[in-house]
Coordinates of N, CA and C and ligand atoms in Angstrom, one line a residue:
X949 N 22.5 13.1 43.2 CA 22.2 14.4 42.6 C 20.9 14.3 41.8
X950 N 19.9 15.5 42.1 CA 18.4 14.9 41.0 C 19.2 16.1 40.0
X951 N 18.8 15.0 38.9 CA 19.2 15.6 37.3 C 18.1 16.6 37.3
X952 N 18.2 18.0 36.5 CA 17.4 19.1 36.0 C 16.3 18.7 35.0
X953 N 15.8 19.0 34.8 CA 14.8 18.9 33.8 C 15.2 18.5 32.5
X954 N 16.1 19.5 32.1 CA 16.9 19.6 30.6 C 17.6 18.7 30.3
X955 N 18.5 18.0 31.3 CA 19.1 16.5 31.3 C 18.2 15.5 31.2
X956 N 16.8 15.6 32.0 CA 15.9 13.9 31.7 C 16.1 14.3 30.3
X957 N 15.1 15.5 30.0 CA 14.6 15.6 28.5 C 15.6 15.3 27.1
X958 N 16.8 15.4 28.0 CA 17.7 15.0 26.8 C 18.3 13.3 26.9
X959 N 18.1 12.9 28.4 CA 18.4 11.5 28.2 C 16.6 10.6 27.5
X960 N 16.1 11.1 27.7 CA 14.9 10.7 27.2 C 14.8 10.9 25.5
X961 N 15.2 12.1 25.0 CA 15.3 11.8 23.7 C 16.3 11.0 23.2
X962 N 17.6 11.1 23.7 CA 18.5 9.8 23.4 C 18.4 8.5 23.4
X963 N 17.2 7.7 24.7 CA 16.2 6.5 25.1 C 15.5 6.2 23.5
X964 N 14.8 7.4 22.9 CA 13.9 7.4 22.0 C 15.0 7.0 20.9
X965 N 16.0 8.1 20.3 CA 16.3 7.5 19.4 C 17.4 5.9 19.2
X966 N 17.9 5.6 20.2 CA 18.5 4.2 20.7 C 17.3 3.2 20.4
X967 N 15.7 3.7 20.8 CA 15.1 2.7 20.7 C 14.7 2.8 19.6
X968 N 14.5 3.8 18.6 CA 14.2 3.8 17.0 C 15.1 2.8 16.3
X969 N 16.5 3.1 16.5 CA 17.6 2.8 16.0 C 17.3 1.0 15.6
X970 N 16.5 0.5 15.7 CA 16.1 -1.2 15.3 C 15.7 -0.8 13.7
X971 N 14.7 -0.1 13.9 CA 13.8 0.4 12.8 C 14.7 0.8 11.7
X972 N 15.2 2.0 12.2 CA 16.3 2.0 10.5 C 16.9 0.9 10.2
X973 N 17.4 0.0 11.3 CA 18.5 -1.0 10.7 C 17.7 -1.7 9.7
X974 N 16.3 -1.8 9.8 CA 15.8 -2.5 8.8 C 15.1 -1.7 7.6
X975 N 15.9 -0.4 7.3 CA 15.2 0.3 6.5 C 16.3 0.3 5.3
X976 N 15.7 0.0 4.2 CA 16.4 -0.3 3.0 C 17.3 0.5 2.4
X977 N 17.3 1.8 3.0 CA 18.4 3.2 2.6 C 19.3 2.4 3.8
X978 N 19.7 1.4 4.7 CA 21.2 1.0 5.0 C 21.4 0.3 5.2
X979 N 21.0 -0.6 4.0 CA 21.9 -1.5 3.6 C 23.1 -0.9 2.3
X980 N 23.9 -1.8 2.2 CA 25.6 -1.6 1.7 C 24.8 -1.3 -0.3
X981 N 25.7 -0.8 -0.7 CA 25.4 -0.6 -2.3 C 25.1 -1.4 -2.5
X982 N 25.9 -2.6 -2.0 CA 26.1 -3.7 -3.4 C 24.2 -4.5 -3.2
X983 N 23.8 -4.5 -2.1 CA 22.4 -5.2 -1.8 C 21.6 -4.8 -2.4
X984 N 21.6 -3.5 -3.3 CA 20.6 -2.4 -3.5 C 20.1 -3.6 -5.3
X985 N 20.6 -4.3 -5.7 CA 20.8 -4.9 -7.3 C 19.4 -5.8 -6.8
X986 N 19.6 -6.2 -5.1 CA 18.7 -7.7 -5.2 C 17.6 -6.5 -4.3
X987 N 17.2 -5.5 -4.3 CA 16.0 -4.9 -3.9 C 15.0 -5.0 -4.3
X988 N 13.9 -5.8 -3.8 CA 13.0 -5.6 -3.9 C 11.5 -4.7 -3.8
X989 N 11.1 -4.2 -4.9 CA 10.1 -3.4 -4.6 C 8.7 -3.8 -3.6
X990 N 8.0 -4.3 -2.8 CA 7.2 -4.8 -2.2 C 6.0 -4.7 -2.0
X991 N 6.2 -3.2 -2.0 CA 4.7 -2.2 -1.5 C 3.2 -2.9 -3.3
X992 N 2.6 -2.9 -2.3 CA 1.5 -3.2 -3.2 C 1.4 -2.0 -4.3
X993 N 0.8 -2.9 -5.3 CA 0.8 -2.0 -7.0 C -0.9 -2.3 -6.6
X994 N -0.9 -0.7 -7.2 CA -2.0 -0.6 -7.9 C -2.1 -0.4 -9.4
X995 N -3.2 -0.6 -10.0 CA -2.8 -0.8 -11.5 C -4.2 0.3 -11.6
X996 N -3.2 1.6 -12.2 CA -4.5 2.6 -12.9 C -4.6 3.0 -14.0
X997 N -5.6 3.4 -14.8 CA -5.1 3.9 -16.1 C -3.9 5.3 -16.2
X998 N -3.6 5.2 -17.3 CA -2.3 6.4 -16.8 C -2.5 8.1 -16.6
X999 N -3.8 8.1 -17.0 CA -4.7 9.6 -16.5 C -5.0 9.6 -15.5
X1000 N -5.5 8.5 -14.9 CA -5.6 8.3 -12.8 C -4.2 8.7 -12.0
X1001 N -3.6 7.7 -12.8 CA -2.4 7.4 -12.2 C -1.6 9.0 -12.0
X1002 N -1.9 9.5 -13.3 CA -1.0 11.5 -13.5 C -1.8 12.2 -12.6
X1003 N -3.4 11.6 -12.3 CA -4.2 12.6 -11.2 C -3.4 12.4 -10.3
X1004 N -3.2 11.2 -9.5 CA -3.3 10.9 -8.2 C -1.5 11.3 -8.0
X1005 N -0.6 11.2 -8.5 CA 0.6 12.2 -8.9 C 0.9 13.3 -8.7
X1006 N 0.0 14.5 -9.5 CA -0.2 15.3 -9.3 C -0.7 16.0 -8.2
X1007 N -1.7 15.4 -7.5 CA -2.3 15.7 -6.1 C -1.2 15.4 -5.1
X1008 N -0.4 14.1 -5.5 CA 1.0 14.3 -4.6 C 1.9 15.6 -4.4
X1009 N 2.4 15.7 -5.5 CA 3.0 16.8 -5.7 C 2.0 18.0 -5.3
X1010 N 1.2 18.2 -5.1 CA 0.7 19.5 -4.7 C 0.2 19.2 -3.1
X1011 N 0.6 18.6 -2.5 CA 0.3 18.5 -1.1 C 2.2 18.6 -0.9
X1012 N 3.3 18.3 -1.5 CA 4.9 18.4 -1.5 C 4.8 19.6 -0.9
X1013 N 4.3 20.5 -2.4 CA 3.9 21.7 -2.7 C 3.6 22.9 -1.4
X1014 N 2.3 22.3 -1.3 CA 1.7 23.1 0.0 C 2.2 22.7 1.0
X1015 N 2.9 21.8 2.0 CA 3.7 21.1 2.8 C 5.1 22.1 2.6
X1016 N 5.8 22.6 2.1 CA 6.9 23.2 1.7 C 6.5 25.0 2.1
X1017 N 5.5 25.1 1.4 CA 4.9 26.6 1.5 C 4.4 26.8 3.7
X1018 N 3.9 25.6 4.1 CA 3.4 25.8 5.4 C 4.6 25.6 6.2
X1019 N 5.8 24.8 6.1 CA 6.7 25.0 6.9 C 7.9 26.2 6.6
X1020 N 7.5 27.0 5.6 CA 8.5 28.0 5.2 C 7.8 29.3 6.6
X1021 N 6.0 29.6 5.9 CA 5.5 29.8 7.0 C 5.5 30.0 7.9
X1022 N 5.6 28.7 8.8 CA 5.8 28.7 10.1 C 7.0 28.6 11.1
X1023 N 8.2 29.0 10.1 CA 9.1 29.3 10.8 C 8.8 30.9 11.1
X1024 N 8.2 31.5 10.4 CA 7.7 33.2 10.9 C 6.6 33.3 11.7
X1025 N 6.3 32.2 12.2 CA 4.7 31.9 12.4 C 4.0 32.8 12.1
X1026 N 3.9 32.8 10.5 CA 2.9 33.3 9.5 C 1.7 32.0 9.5
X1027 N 0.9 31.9 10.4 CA -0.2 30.8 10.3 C -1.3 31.6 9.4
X1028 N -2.1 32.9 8.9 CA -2.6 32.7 7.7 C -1.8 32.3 6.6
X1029 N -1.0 31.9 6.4 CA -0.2 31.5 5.0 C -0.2 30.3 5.3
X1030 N 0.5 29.6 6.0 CA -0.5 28.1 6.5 C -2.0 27.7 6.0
X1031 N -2.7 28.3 6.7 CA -4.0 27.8 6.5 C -4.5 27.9 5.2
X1032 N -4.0 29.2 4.6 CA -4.5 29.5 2.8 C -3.4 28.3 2.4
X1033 N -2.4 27.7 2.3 CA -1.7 26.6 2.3 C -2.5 25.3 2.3
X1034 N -3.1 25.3 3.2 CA -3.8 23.6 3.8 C -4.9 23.7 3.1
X1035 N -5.7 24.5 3.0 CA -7.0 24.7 2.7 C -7.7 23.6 1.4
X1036 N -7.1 24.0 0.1 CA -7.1 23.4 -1.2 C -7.0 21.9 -0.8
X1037 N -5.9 22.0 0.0 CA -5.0 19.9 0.4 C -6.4 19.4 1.2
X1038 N -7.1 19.8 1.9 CA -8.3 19.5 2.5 C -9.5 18.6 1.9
X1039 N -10.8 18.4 2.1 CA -11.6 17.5 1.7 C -12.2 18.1 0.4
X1040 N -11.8 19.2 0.4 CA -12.5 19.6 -1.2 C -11.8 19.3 -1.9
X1041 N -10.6 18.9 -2.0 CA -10.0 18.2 -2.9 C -10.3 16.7 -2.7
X1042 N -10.6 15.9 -2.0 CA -10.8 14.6 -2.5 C -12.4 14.4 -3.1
X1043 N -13.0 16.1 -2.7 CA -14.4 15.5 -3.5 C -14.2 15.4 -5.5
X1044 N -12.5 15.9 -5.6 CA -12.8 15.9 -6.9 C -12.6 14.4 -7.6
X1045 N -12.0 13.8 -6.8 CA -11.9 12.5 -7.4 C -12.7 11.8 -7.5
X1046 N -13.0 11.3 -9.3 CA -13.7 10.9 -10.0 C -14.9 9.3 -9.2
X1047 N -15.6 9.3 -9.0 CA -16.1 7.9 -8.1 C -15.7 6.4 -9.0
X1048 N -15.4 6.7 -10.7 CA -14.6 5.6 -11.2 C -13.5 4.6 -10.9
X1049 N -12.4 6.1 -10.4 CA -11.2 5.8 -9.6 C -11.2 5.6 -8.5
X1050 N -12.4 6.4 -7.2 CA -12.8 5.6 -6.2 C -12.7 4.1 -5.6
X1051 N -13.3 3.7 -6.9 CA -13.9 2.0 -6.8 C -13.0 1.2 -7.7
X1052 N -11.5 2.0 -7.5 CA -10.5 0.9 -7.9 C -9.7 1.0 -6.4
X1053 N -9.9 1.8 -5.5 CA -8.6 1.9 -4.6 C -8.8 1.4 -3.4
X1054 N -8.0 0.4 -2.8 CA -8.3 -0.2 -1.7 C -8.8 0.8 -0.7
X1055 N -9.5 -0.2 0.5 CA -10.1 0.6 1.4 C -8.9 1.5 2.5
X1056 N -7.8 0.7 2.8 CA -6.5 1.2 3.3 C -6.2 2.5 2.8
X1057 N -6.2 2.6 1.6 CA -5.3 3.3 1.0 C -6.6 4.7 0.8
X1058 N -8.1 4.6 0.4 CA -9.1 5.5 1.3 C -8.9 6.2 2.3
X1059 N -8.7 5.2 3.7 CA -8.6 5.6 4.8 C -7.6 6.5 5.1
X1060 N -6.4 6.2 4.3 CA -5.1 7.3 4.8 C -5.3 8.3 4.1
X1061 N -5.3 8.4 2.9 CA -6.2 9.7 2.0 C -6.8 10.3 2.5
X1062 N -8.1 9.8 3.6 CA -9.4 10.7 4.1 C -8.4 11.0 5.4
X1063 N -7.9 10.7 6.3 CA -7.0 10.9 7.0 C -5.9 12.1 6.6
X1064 N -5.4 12.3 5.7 CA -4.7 13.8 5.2 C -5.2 15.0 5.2
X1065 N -6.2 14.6 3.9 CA -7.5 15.3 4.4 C -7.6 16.1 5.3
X1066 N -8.7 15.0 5.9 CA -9.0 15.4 7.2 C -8.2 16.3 8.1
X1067 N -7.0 16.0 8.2 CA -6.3 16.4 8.9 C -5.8 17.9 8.4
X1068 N -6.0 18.0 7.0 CA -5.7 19.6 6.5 C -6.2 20.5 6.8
X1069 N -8.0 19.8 6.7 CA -8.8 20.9 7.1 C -8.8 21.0 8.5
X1070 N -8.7 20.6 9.3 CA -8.3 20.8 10.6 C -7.3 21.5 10.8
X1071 N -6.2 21.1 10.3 CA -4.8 22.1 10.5 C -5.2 23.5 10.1
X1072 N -5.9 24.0 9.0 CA -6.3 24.9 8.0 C -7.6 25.8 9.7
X1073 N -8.0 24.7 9.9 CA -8.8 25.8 10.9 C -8.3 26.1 12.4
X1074 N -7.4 25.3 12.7 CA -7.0 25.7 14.1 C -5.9 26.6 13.8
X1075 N -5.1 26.6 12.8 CA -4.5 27.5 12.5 C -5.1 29.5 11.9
X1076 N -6.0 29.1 11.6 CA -6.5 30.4 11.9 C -7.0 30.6 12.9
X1077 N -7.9 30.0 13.9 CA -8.3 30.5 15.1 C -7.8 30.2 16.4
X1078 N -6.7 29.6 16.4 CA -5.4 29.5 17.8 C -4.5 30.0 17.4
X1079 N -4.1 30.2 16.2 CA -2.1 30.8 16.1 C -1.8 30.4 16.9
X1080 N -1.7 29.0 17.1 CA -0.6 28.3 17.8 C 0.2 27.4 17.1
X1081 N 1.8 28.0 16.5 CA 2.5 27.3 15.8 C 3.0 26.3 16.3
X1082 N 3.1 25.9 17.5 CA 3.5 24.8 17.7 C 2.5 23.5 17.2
X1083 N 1.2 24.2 17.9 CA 0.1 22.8 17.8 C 0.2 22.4 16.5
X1084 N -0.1 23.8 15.2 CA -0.1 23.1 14.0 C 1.7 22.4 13.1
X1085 N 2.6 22.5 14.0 CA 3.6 21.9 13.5 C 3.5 20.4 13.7
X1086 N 2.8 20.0 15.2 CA 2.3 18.6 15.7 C 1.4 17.9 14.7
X1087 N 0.4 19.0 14.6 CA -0.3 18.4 13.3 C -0.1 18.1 11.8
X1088 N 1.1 18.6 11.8 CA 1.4 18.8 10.2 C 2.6 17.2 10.5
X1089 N 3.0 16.9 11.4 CA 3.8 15.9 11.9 C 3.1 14.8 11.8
X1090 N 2.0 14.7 12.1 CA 1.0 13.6 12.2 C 0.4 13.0 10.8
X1091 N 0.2 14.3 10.3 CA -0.5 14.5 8.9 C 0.8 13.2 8.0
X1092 N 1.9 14.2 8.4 CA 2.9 13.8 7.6 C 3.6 11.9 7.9
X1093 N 2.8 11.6 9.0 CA 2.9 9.7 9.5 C 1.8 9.4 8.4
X1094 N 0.7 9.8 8.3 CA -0.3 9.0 6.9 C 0.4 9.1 5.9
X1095 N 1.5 10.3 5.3 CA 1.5 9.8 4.0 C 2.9 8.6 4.2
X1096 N 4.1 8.4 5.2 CA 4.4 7.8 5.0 C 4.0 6.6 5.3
X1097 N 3.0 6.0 5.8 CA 2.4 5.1 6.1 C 2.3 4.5 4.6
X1098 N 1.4 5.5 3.7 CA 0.8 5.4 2.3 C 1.8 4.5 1.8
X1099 N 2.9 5.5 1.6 CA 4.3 5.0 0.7 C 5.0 3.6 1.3
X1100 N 5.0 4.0 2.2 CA 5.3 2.2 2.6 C 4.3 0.9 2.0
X1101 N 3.1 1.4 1.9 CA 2.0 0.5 1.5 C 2.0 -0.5 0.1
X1102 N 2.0 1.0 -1.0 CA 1.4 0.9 -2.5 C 2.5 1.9 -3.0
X1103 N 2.3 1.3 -4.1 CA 3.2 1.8 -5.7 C 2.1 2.2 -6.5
X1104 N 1.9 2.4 -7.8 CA 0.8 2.6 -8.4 C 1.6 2.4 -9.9
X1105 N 0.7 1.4 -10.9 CA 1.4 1.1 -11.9 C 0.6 1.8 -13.2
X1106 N 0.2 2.1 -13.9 CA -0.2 2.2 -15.3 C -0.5 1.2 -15.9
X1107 N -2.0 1.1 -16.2 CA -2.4 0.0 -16.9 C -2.3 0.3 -18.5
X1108 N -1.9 -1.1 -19.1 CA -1.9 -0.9 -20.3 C -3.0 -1.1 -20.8
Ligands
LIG1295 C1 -3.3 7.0 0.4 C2 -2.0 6.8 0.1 C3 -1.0 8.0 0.0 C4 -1.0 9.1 0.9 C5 -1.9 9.4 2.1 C6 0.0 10.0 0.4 N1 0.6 9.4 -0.7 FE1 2.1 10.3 -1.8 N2 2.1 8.7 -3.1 C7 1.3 7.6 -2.9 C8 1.6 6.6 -4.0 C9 1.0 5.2 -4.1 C10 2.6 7.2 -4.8 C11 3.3 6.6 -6.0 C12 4.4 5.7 -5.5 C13 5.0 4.8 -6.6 O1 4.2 4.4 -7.5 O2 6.1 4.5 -6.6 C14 2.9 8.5 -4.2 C15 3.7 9.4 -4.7 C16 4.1 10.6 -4.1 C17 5.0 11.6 -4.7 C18 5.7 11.5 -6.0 C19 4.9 12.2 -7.0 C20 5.3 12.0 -8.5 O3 5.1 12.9 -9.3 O4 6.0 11.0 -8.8 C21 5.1 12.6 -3.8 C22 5.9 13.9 -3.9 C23 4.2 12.3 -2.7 N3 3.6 11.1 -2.9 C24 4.0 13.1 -1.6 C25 3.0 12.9 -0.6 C26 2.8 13.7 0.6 C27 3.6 14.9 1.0 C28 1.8 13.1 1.3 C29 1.2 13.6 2.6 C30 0.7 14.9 2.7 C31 1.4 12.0 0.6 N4 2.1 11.9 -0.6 C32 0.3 11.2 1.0 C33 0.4 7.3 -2.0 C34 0.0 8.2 -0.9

């Protein structure tokens, strides 16, 4: 019998998450309570003063922020509210960061930043001139692999 379309596509996502399924086992949200005492934090520390540190915070939370506002959005696919959404999260916001704090942050941790970025104002422009909700949910999906890439990476400490 040839299987339908709708059957690959669903044994194919099943393939996908069976083969993820390694990756959580080694993800620290499953292991048992009691392991959680001998947890180790790993991710690289950065050490900033604690006014960098409340910047770079703060810009988190306001990409949560607008991230929250674009998928409310685009379940109406309201894509101008999107784009006025991404816009700010875009490269005009990393021109505000001070070039002091610049030249403390590794080059990695640059690259995925300019990569968000980047990727906002992108999202911000194809979203006004395709209204295609799909494409910009792909993109907002991709967007959304840099930052956890980020947080897997670095911690960020407060220098005394
Ligand atoms: C270049 C690295 C990097 C990228 C990219 C990045 N983050 Fe972060 N984020 C961090 C670090 C480092 C912290 C602090 C973690 C710590 O010290 O435990 C953080 C913290 C946060 C926090 C907590 C803020 C607070 O007030 O404590 C939120 C929320 C957050 N990020 C959301 C995001 C979202 C959403 C994205 C993607 C749009 C993103 N981040 C992209 C590095 C990054």
């Amino acid at each position: 019998m040839v299987k339908s379309g709708k059957q690959m596509l669903m044994g194919g996502t099943l393939a996908m998450i069976i083969m993820a399924a390694p990756v959580w086992a080694h993800d620290e949200h499953s292991h048992g309570a009691g392991d959680h005492a001998n947890l180790k934090d790993e991710r690289k520390a950065l050490s900033l003063e604690p006014s960098e540190r409340a910047m770079i915070l703060l810009e988190m939370r306001q990409f949560l922020n607008g991230i929250q506002i674009m998928a409310d959005a685009l379940s109406s696919d309201d894509l101008k509210t999107v784009a006025q959404a991404a816009k700010p999260l875009g490269s005009q916001a990393a021109h505000e960061v001070p070039d002091s704090l610049k030249a403390k942050l590794p080059k990695e941790f640059k690259q995925l930043a300019f990569a968000v970025h980047g990727g906002f104002d992108q999202l911000a422009m194809d979203a006004e001139s395709l209204g295609d909700t799909k494409h910009t949910q792909k993109q907002l999906a991709d967007i959304l692999q840099s930052c956890v890439n980020c947080h897997n990476l670095f911690q960020i400490h407060a220098a005394k």
